Amino acid sequence: MNALIIILAVLIVAAVLLVIWMIATYNGFIRLKNKIDEAWAAMDVSLKKRWDLVPNVVETVKGYAKHESETLAKVTAARNSAFSAATPGERIQKDQELTGSLHSLFALSESYPDLKASAGFQGLQEQLSRMEEEIAGSRRYYNAVVNRFNTKLEMFPGNIIGGICGFERRPLYELKEDKEREAVKVSF
């Protein structure tokens, strides 16, 4: 009789420990998922600020570079499509397109010394530069949290709970094209 009670007690303790482990693992996933959502929201705020600033930069450049309509149209189109993306993956791609078109816009300013000397343009350029630094910081934080989440999701035994609960890998915010890795020469 004592052996049966001991075996039953061991089984109950093992079951309780298993349930506690499952709850802790699930809560860890939820904590990381919420941090990813928080990081995405912070980055989204920074992207929105940049999105609001871009029309001012475009209008300032328009006054100096009337015949550069193709570059300005690309910036405007990239800006408009950046917020039309529904998923984080699409949003990452659209934001990269906007970043590339902004590089073209600022490289264009090299051809217009009056534009480079304009106090309004310099102020907008400084604001946009601060925004880009803020966005870069947000991307780093987002990627760090996503990396922790994805690692936990792929490693045993977290992959068991992750699979049962339907958690899926989250996309990293990374460059898609090799040309984006090259240093951009922009001097003002």
Tab-separated table of C-alpha atoms in Angstrom:
chain	number	residue	atom	x	y	z
A	1	MET	CA	0.000	0.000	0.000
A	2	ASN	CA	2.822	2.424	0.883
A	3	ALA	CA	4.530	1.762	-2.455
A	4	LEU	CA	1.308	2.647	-4.295
A	5	ILE	CA	0.953	5.905	-2.342
A	6	ILE	CA	4.586	6.810	-3.042
A	7	ILE	CA	4.216	6.081	-6.762
A	8	LEU	CA	0.975	8.069	-6.877
A	9	ALA	CA	2.601	10.978	-4.992
A	10	VAL	CA	5.584	10.954	-7.360
A	11	LEU	CA	3.251	10.966	-10.375
A	12	ILE	CA	1.218	13.834	-8.926
A	13	VAL	CA	4.361	15.859	-8.163
A	14	ALA	CA	5.693	15.160	-11.692
A	15	ALA	CA	2.364	16.223	-13.207
A	16	VAL	CA	2.293	19.413	-11.121
A	17	LEU	CA	5.886	20.217	-12.101
A	18	LEU	CA	5.053	19.587	-15.765
A	19	VAL	CA	2.045	21.914	-15.566
A	20	ILE	CA	4.118	24.586	-13.802
A	21	TRP	CA	6.826	24.273	-16.485
A	22	MET	CA	4.213	24.522	-19.265
A	23	ILE	CA	2.663	27.617	-17.686
A	24	ALA	CA	6.065	29.265	-17.181
A	25	THR	CA	7.113	28.521	-20.766
A	26	TYR	CA	3.802	29.798	-22.152
A	27	ASN	CA	4.062	32.963	-20.051
A	28	GLY	CA	7.617	33.468	-21.322
A	29	PHE	CA	6.344	33.346	-24.894
A	30	ILE	CA	3.563	35.806	-24.075
A	31	ARG	CA	6.048	38.152	-22.386
A	32	LEU	CA	8.314	38.104	-25.463
A	33	LYS	CA	5.364	38.462	-27.842
A	34	ASN	CA	4.237	41.546	-25.944
A	35	LYS	CA	7.765	42.972	-26.024
A	36	ILE	CA	7.833	42.423	-29.797
A	37	ASP	CA	4.514	44.253	-30.108
A	38	GLU	CA	5.864	47.062	-27.925
A	39	ALA	CA	9.061	47.309	-29.983
A	40	TRP	CA	7.053	47.325	-33.209
A	41	ALA	CA	4.782	50.064	-31.871
A	42	ALA	CA	7.772	52.198	-30.832
A	43	MET	CA	9.320	51.755	-34.264
A	44	ASP	CA	5.961	52.517	-35.851
A	45	VAL	CA	5.800	55.827	-33.977
A	46	SER	CA	9.254	56.759	-35.257
A	47	LEU	CA	8.329	55.748	-38.794
A	48	LYS	CA	5.163	57.861	-38.551
A	49	LYS	CA	7.197	60.885	-37.454
A	50	ARG	CA	9.483	60.385	-40.449
A	51	TRP	CA	6.461	59.862	-42.672
A	52	ASP	CA	5.076	63.219	-41.510
A	53	LEU	CA	8.427	64.953	-42.029
A	54	VAL	CA	9.054	63.702	-45.580
A	55	PRO	CA	6.477	65.990	-47.298
A	56	ASN	CA	8.211	69.039	-45.797
A	57	VAL	CA	11.555	67.878	-47.145
A	58	VAL	CA	10.058	67.135	-50.562
A	59	GLU	CA	8.373	70.555	-50.746
A	60	THR	CA	11.613	72.300	-49.786
A	61	VAL	CA	13.548	70.420	-52.445
A	62	LYS	CA	10.809	71.071	-55.039
A	63	GLY	CA	11.387	74.778	-54.790
A	64	TYR	CA	15.024	74.354	-55.787
A	65	ALA	CA	14.888	71.364	-58.096
A	66	LYS	CA	11.844	71.724	-60.284
A	67	HIS	CA	13.181	69.400	-63.006
A	68	GLU	CA	13.970	66.563	-60.579
A	69	SER	CA	10.383	65.379	-60.539
A	70	GLU	CA	11.257	61.681	-60.952
A	71	THR	CA	13.233	61.569	-57.706
A	72	LEU	CA	10.549	63.531	-55.880
A	73	ALA	CA	7.830	61.268	-57.258
A	74	LYS	CA	9.729	58.175	-56.047
A	75	VAL	CA	10.046	59.621	-52.546
A	76	THR	CA	6.359	60.527	-52.446
A	77	ALA	CA	5.284	57.118	-53.769
A	78	ALA	CA	7.544	55.308	-51.306
A	79	ARG	CA	6.180	57.408	-48.451
A	80	ASN	CA	2.580	56.677	-49.402
A	81	SER	CA	3.144	52.945	-49.772
A	82	ALA	CA	5.068	52.705	-46.490
A	83	PHE	CA	1.911	53.032	-44.412
A	84	SER	CA	-0.287	50.934	-46.679
A	85	ALA	CA	1.459	47.713	-45.655
A	86	ALA	CA	-0.646	45.393	-43.550
A	87	THR	CA	1.913	42.963	-42.148
A	88	PRO	CA	5.231	43.579	-40.406
A	89	GLY	CA	7.046	41.869	-43.290
A	90	GLU	CA	5.420	44.170	-45.859
A	91	ARG	CA	6.026	47.170	-43.629
A	92	ILE	CA	9.717	46.336	-43.362
A	93	GLN	CA	10.032	46.107	-47.161
A	94	LYS	CA	8.133	49.365	-47.780
A	95	ASP	CA	10.178	51.199	-45.160
A	96	GLN	CA	13.378	50.037	-46.839
A	97	GLU	CA	12.112	51.441	-50.143
A	98	LEU	CA	11.392	54.777	-48.455
A	99	THR	CA	14.850	54.826	-46.878
A	100	GLY	CA	16.439	54.242	-50.286
A	101	SER	CA	14.442	57.017	-51.925
A	102	LEU	CA	15.392	59.416	-49.125
A	103	HIS	CA	19.058	58.690	-49.825
A	104	SER	CA	18.414	59.671	-53.450
A	105	LEU	CA	16.679	62.844	-52.347
A	106	PHE	CA	19.551	63.973	-50.161
A	107	ALA	CA	22.125	63.000	-52.770
A	108	LEU	CA	20.190	65.261	-55.161
A	109	SER	CA	20.853	68.213	-52.868
A	110	GLU	CA	24.531	68.018	-53.878
A	111	SER	CA	23.532	69.497	-57.235
A	112	TYR	CA	21.901	72.526	-55.635
A	113	PRO	CA	24.245	74.614	-53.463
A	114	ASP	CA	21.451	77.067	-52.632
A	115	LEU	CA	19.359	74.202	-51.305
A	116	LYS	CA	22.210	72.926	-49.131
A	117	ALA	CA	22.639	76.420	-47.714
A	118	SER	CA	18.922	76.889	-46.992
A	119	ALA	CA	18.248	77.133	-43.262
A	120	GLY	CA	14.868	75.444	-43.729
A	121	PHE	CA	16.411	72.510	-45.557
A	122	GLN	CA	19.175	72.180	-42.975
A	123	GLY	CA	16.629	72.126	-40.161
A	124	LEU	CA	14.570	69.476	-41.915
A	125	GLN	CA	17.712	67.492	-42.642
A	126	GLU	CA	18.687	67.553	-38.953
A	127	GLN	CA	15.201	66.457	-37.898
A	128	LEU	CA	15.253	63.640	-40.428
A	129	SER	CA	18.725	62.618	-39.277
A	130	ARG	CA	17.487	62.396	-35.668
A	131	MET	CA	14.486	60.402	-36.863
A	132	GLU	CA	16.757	57.966	-38.703
A	133	GLU	CA	18.829	57.464	-35.532
A	134	GLU	CA	15.650	56.878	-33.523
A	135	ILE	CA	14.387	54.405	-36.112
A	136	ALA	CA	17.737	52.584	-36.133
A	137	GLY	CA	17.571	52.227	-32.342
A	138	SER	CA	14.004	50.957	-32.567
A	139	ARG	CA	15.030	48.428	-35.209
A	140	ARG	CA	17.878	47.150	-33.035
A	141	TYR	CA	15.562	46.691	-30.041
A	142	TYR	CA	12.876	45.041	-32.188
A	143	ASN	CA	15.409	42.635	-33.707
A	144	ALA	CA	16.846	41.750	-30.287
A	145	VAL	CA	13.434	40.854	-28.887
A	146	VAL	CA	12.402	38.981	-32.044
A	147	ASN	CA	15.661	37.047	-31.923
A	148	ARG	CA	14.998	35.989	-28.311
A	149	PHE	CA	11.442	34.964	-29.214
A	150	ASN	CA	12.483	33.015	-32.327
A	151	THR	CA	15.322	31.286	-30.451
A	152	LYS	CA	13.011	30.225	-27.646
A	153	LEU	CA	10.473	29.029	-30.211
A	154	GLU	CA	13.020	26.861	-32.005
A	155	MET	CA	14.872	25.390	-29.021
A	156	PHE	CA	13.797	22.292	-27.155
A	157	PRO	CA	11.657	22.133	-25.055
A	158	GLY	CA	10.147	25.547	-25.848
A	159	ASN	CA	9.397	24.376	-29.371
A	160	ILE	CA	6.884	21.909	-27.936
A	161	ILE	CA	4.857	24.582	-26.127
A	162	GLY	CA	5.321	27.015	-29.015
A	163	GLY	CA	3.984	24.444	-31.470
A	164	ILE	CA	1.057	23.493	-29.266
A	165	CYS	CA	0.088	27.137	-28.712
A	166	GLY	CA	0.519	28.102	-32.368
A	167	PHE	CA	3.330	30.629	-31.942
A	168	GLU	CA	5.109	31.435	-35.195
A	169	ARG	CA	8.477	32.949	-36.031
A	170	ARG	CA	8.497	36.725	-36.315
A	171	PRO	CA	10.362	38.490	-39.125
A	172	LEU	CA	13.586	40.310	-38.358
A	173	TYR	CA	14.041	43.831	-39.650
A	174	GLU	CA	16.894	43.214	-42.061
A	175	LEU	CA	18.216	44.485	-45.345
A	176	LYS	CA	17.002	42.600	-48.390
A	177	GLU	CA	19.365	43.919	-51.052
A	178	ASP	CA	23.181	43.918	-51.048
A	179	LYS	CA	23.303	47.471	-52.403
A	180	GLU	CA	21.666	48.684	-49.183
A	181	ARG	CA	24.684	47.384	-47.250
A	182	GLU	CA	27.039	49.693	-49.129
A	183	ALA	CA	27.997	52.977	-47.562
A	184	VAL	CA	26.036	55.887	-48.971
A	185	LYS	CA	28.053	59.010	-49.649
A	186	VAL	CA	25.905	61.979	-48.807
A	187	SER	CA	27.547	65.223	-47.803
A	188	PHE	CA	25.730	68.425	-47.016
